[in-house]
Amino acid sequence: MGCGYSSSFVVAEQQPPPAKPITLTISANSKHPLETRIVQVSDLLIFAISFLHLWVINRTQRWKVILSLKCLIHFQIQHVITRLSCMDSTT
């Protein structure tokens, strides 16, 4: 019983740490905060334009918009993860 408890405790302890170092690395290693801000804004604009484009095209079929939005969000998350891993590897 002690082993089962300790293994679940170890797993719970291992999950939170990766999230914090990423945020700290970004804030600590961003030498050009303005460039980072511009990249974030451009990503947001691309996302918004893509969504509006889909919304206008599929006015009659909203379910397609929802599915497309899910794909867009997934793509954005992958894009951010890739960018973060690149930023992390360059330091």
Short mmCIF file of N, CA and C in Angstrom, two decimals:
data_model
loop_
_atom_site.label_atom_id
_atom_site.label_comp_id
_atom_site.label_asym_id
_atom_site.label_seq_id
_atom_site.Cartn_x
_atom_site.Cartn_y
_atom_site.Cartn_z
N MET A 1 0.83 -1.19 0.00
CA MET A 1 0.00 0.00 0.00
C MET A 1 0.88 1.26 0.00
N GLY A 2 1.99 1.16 0.75
CA GLY A 2 2.91 2.29 0.80
C GLY A 2 3.52 2.58 -0.57
N CYS A 3 3.83 1.53 -1.33
CA CYS A 3 4.42 1.72 -2.66
C CYS A 3 3.44 2.40 -3.60
N GLY A 4 2.20 1.94 -3.58
CA GLY A 4 1.19 2.53 -4.46
C GLY A 4 1.00 4.01 -4.17
N TYR A 5 1.02 4.35 -2.90
CA TYR A 5 0.83 5.75 -2.52
C TYR A 5 2.02 6.60 -2.95
N SER A 6 3.23 6.06 -2.72
CA SER A 6 4.41 6.85 -3.06
C SER A 6 4.55 7.02 -4.57
N SER A 7 4.19 5.99 -5.34
CA SER A 7 4.31 6.13 -6.80
C SER A 7 3.32 7.16 -7.33
N SER A 8 2.09 7.17 -6.77
CA SER A 8 1.13 8.17 -7.23
C SER A 8 1.58 9.57 -6.80
N PHE A 9 2.23 9.66 -5.66
CA PHE A 9 2.73 10.95 -5.17
C PHE A 9 3.85 11.45 -6.09
N VAL A 10 4.71 10.55 -6.51
CA VAL A 10 5.81 10.92 -7.42
C VAL A 10 5.26 11.42 -8.75
N VAL A 11 4.27 10.73 -9.28
CA VAL A 11 3.67 11.14 -10.55
C VAL A 11 3.04 12.52 -10.41
N ALA A 12 2.32 12.73 -9.30
CA ALA A 12 1.68 14.03 -9.09
C ALA A 12 2.73 15.13 -8.94
N GLU A 13 3.88 14.79 -8.37
CA GLU A 13 4.91 15.80 -8.18
C GLU A 13 5.62 16.11 -9.50
N GLN A 14 5.72 15.13 -10.38
CA GLN A 14 6.45 15.34 -11.63
C GLN A 14 5.66 16.16 -12.64
N GLN A 15 4.36 16.18 -12.56
CA GLN A 15 3.57 16.87 -13.57
C GLN A 15 3.65 18.40 -13.49
N PRO A 16 3.45 19.06 -12.34
CA PRO A 16 3.46 20.52 -12.33
C PRO A 16 4.78 21.19 -12.73
N PRO A 17 5.97 20.73 -12.32
CA PRO A 17 7.19 21.48 -12.62
C PRO A 17 7.42 21.89 -14.06
N PRO A 18 7.17 21.05 -15.08
CA PRO A 18 7.47 21.50 -16.45
C PRO A 18 6.75 22.78 -16.87
N ALA A 19 5.57 23.03 -16.32
CA ALA A 19 4.83 24.23 -16.73
C ALA A 19 5.52 25.51 -16.25
N LYS A 20 6.04 25.50 -15.03
CA LYS A 20 6.65 26.72 -14.49
C LYS A 20 7.97 27.09 -15.17
N PRO A 21 8.91 26.16 -15.35
CA PRO A 21 10.16 26.57 -16.00
C PRO A 21 9.97 27.19 -17.37
N ILE A 22 8.97 26.72 -18.13
CA ILE A 22 8.74 27.28 -19.47
C ILE A 22 8.40 28.76 -19.36
N THR A 23 7.47 29.10 -18.45
CA THR A 23 7.09 30.50 -18.32
C THR A 23 8.24 31.34 -17.81
N LEU A 24 8.98 30.79 -16.87
CA LEU A 24 10.11 31.54 -16.33
C LEU A 24 11.19 31.74 -17.40
N THR A 25 11.42 30.70 -18.20
CA THR A 25 12.44 30.83 -19.25
C THR A 25 12.05 31.90 -20.25
N ILE A 26 10.77 31.94 -20.60
CA ILE A 26 10.33 32.94 -21.58
C ILE A 26 10.56 34.34 -21.03
N SER A 27 10.12 34.58 -19.80
CA SER A 27 10.24 35.92 -19.25
C SER A 27 11.70 36.28 -18.99
N ALA A 28 12.50 35.30 -18.59
CA ALA A 28 13.89 35.60 -18.28
C ALA A 28 14.74 35.75 -19.54
N ASN A 29 14.44 34.95 -20.56
CA ASN A 29 15.30 34.92 -21.74
C ASN A 29 14.82 35.81 -22.89
N SER A 30 13.69 36.49 -22.72
CA SER A 30 13.24 37.35 -23.80
C SER A 30 14.05 38.63 -23.77
N LYS A 31 15.08 38.66 -24.61
CA LYS A 31 15.97 39.82 -24.66
C LYS A 31 15.28 41.00 -25.33
N HIS A 32 14.37 40.69 -26.25
CA HIS A 32 13.65 41.74 -26.97
C HIS A 32 12.16 41.58 -26.72
N PRO A 33 11.65 42.13 -25.62
CA PRO A 33 10.22 41.94 -25.30
C PRO A 33 9.29 42.49 -26.37
N LEU A 34 9.74 43.54 -27.08
CA LEU A 34 8.89 44.12 -28.12
C LEU A 34 8.72 43.12 -29.26
N GLU A 35 9.79 42.45 -29.66
CA GLU A 35 9.70 41.44 -30.72
C GLU A 35 8.79 40.30 -30.30
N THR A 36 8.91 39.88 -29.06
CA THR A 36 8.04 38.81 -28.55
C THR A 36 6.58 39.25 -28.61
N ARG A 37 6.32 40.49 -28.21
CA ARG A 37 4.95 41.02 -28.22
C ARG A 37 4.42 41.08 -29.65
N ILE A 38 5.26 41.52 -30.60
CA ILE A 38 4.85 41.60 -32.01
C ILE A 38 4.50 40.22 -32.53
N VAL A 39 5.31 39.22 -32.19
CA VAL A 39 5.03 37.86 -32.63
C VAL A 39 3.72 37.36 -32.05
N GLN A 40 3.47 37.65 -30.77
CA GLN A 40 2.22 37.22 -30.14
C GLN A 40 1.02 37.89 -30.81
N VAL A 41 1.13 39.18 -31.09
CA VAL A 41 0.03 39.90 -31.73
C VAL A 41 -0.20 39.38 -33.14
N SER A 42 0.86 39.12 -33.87
CA SER A 42 0.70 38.62 -35.24
C SER A 42 0.05 37.24 -35.23
N ASP A 43 0.44 36.39 -34.27
CA ASP A 43 -0.20 35.08 -34.14
C ASP A 43 -1.69 35.23 -33.87
N LEU A 44 -2.02 36.15 -32.98
CA LEU A 44 -3.42 36.38 -32.63
C LEU A 44 -4.21 36.89 -33.82
N LEU A 45 -3.60 37.80 -34.60
CA LEU A 45 -4.27 38.33 -35.79
C LEU A 45 -4.52 37.24 -36.82
N ILE A 46 -3.50 36.40 -37.04
CA ILE A 46 -3.66 35.30 -38.00
C ILE A 46 -4.80 34.40 -37.56
N PHE A 47 -4.83 34.10 -36.26
CA PHE A 47 -5.89 33.24 -35.74
C PHE A 47 -7.26 33.89 -35.93
N ALA A 48 -7.38 35.19 -35.60
CA ALA A 48 -8.66 35.90 -35.71
C ALA A 48 -9.13 35.97 -37.16
N ILE A 49 -8.21 36.29 -38.07
CA ILE A 49 -8.57 36.39 -39.49
C ILE A 49 -9.02 35.03 -40.02
N SER A 50 -8.30 33.97 -39.62
CA SER A 50 -8.68 32.62 -40.06
C SER A 50 -10.08 32.27 -39.57
N PHE A 51 -10.34 32.60 -38.31
CA PHE A 51 -11.65 32.28 -37.74
C PHE A 51 -12.75 33.07 -38.43
N LEU A 52 -12.55 34.37 -38.63
CA LEU A 52 -13.57 35.20 -39.30
C LEU A 52 -13.82 34.73 -40.72
N HIS A 53 -12.75 34.35 -41.40
CA HIS A 53 -12.87 33.83 -42.77
C HIS A 53 -13.77 32.60 -42.78
N LEU A 54 -13.51 31.67 -41.85
CA LEU A 54 -14.34 30.46 -41.77
C LEU A 54 -15.78 30.81 -41.41
N TRP A 55 -15.94 31.78 -40.51
CA TRP A 55 -17.28 32.16 -40.06
C TRP A 55 -18.10 32.72 -41.22
N VAL A 56 -17.48 33.56 -42.03
CA VAL A 56 -18.19 34.17 -43.16
C VAL A 56 -18.51 33.12 -44.22
N ILE A 57 -17.55 32.26 -44.52
CA ILE A 57 -17.76 31.25 -45.56
C ILE A 57 -18.87 30.28 -45.17
N ASN A 58 -18.83 29.84 -43.92
CA ASN A 58 -19.77 28.80 -43.47
C ASN A 58 -20.92 29.36 -42.65
N ARG A 59 -21.52 30.43 -43.13
CA ARG A 59 -22.61 31.05 -42.37
C ARG A 59 -23.76 30.08 -42.12
N THR A 60 -24.04 29.23 -43.09
CA THR A 60 -25.19 28.34 -42.95
C THR A 60 -24.85 27.05 -42.21
N GLN A 61 -23.57 26.73 -42.14
CA GLN A 61 -23.18 25.46 -41.50
C GLN A 61 -22.23 25.73 -40.34
N ARG A 62 -22.80 26.10 -39.21
CA ARG A 62 -22.00 26.47 -38.04
C ARG A 62 -21.19 25.30 -37.50
N TRP A 63 -21.65 24.08 -37.67
CA TRP A 63 -20.91 22.93 -37.12
C TRP A 63 -19.55 22.79 -37.79
N LYS A 64 -19.49 23.17 -39.09
CA LYS A 64 -18.19 23.14 -39.77
C LYS A 64 -17.25 24.16 -39.17
N VAL A 65 -17.79 25.31 -38.79
CA VAL A 65 -16.97 26.35 -38.16
C VAL A 65 -16.40 25.84 -36.84
N ILE A 66 -17.23 25.16 -36.07
CA ILE A 66 -16.78 24.65 -34.77
C ILE A 66 -15.67 23.63 -34.97
N LEU A 67 -15.84 22.74 -35.93
CA LEU A 67 -14.80 21.75 -36.20
C LEU A 67 -13.52 22.43 -36.68
N SER A 68 -13.66 23.41 -37.56
CA SER A 68 -12.50 24.12 -38.06
C SER A 68 -11.81 24.89 -36.95
N LEU A 69 -12.60 25.45 -36.04
CA LEU A 69 -12.04 26.18 -34.91
C LEU A 69 -11.21 25.25 -34.03
N LYS A 70 -11.72 24.03 -33.83
CA LYS A 70 -10.97 23.05 -33.05
C LYS A 70 -9.62 22.78 -33.71
N CYS A 71 -9.62 22.64 -35.03
CA CYS A 71 -8.38 22.39 -35.76
C CYS A 71 -7.43 23.58 -35.63
N LEU A 72 -7.97 24.79 -35.75
CA LEU A 72 -7.15 25.99 -35.63
C LEU A 72 -6.51 26.09 -34.24
N ILE A 73 -7.31 25.82 -33.21
CA ILE A 73 -6.78 25.90 -31.85
C ILE A 73 -5.68 24.86 -31.66
N HIS A 74 -5.91 23.65 -32.17
CA HIS A 74 -4.91 22.60 -32.07
C HIS A 74 -3.62 23.03 -32.78
N PHE A 75 -3.76 23.62 -33.97
CA PHE A 75 -2.60 24.08 -34.73
C PHE A 75 -1.84 25.17 -33.95
N GLN A 76 -2.58 26.12 -33.36
CA GLN A 76 -1.96 27.21 -32.60
C GLN A 76 -1.19 26.65 -31.40
N ILE A 77 -1.78 25.68 -30.70
CA ILE A 77 -1.12 25.08 -29.54
C ILE A 77 0.18 24.41 -29.97
N GLN A 78 0.12 23.63 -31.07
CA GLN A 78 1.33 22.97 -31.57
C GLN A 78 2.38 23.99 -31.96
N HIS A 79 1.94 25.09 -32.59
CA HIS A 79 2.85 26.15 -33.03
C HIS A 79 3.56 26.77 -31.83
N VAL A 80 2.80 27.05 -30.77
CA VAL A 80 3.38 27.66 -29.56
C VAL A 80 4.36 26.69 -28.90
N ILE A 81 3.99 25.42 -28.81
CA ILE A 81 4.88 24.42 -28.20
C ILE A 81 6.18 24.33 -28.98
N THR A 82 6.07 24.34 -30.32
CA THR A 82 7.27 24.28 -31.15
C THR A 82 8.14 25.50 -30.91
N ARG A 83 7.53 26.67 -30.87
CA ARG A 83 8.28 27.90 -30.65
C ARG A 83 8.96 27.89 -29.28
N LEU A 84 8.25 27.42 -28.26
CA LEU A 84 8.82 27.37 -26.91
C LEU A 84 10.01 26.41 -26.86
N SER A 85 9.88 25.27 -27.52
CA SER A 85 11.00 24.31 -27.50
C SER A 85 12.19 24.88 -28.25
N CYS A 86 11.95 25.65 -29.31
CA CYS A 86 13.05 26.29 -30.03
C CYS A 86 13.71 27.34 -29.16
N MET A 87 12.91 28.16 -28.46
CA MET A 87 13.46 29.19 -27.58
C MET A 87 14.27 28.54 -26.46
N ASP A 88 13.78 27.41 -25.96
CA ASP A 88 14.45 26.73 -24.86
C ASP A 88 15.78 26.14 -25.32
N SER A 89 15.83 25.62 -26.54
CA SER A 89 17.05 24.99 -27.03
C SER A 89 18.13 26.00 -27.39
N THR A 90 17.74 27.23 -27.71
CA THR A 90 18.73 28.24 -28.08
C THR A 90 19.43 28.84 -26.87
N THR A 91 18.88 28.66 -25.68
CA THR A 91 19.50 29.27 -24.50
C THR A 91 20.59 28.38 -23.94
#
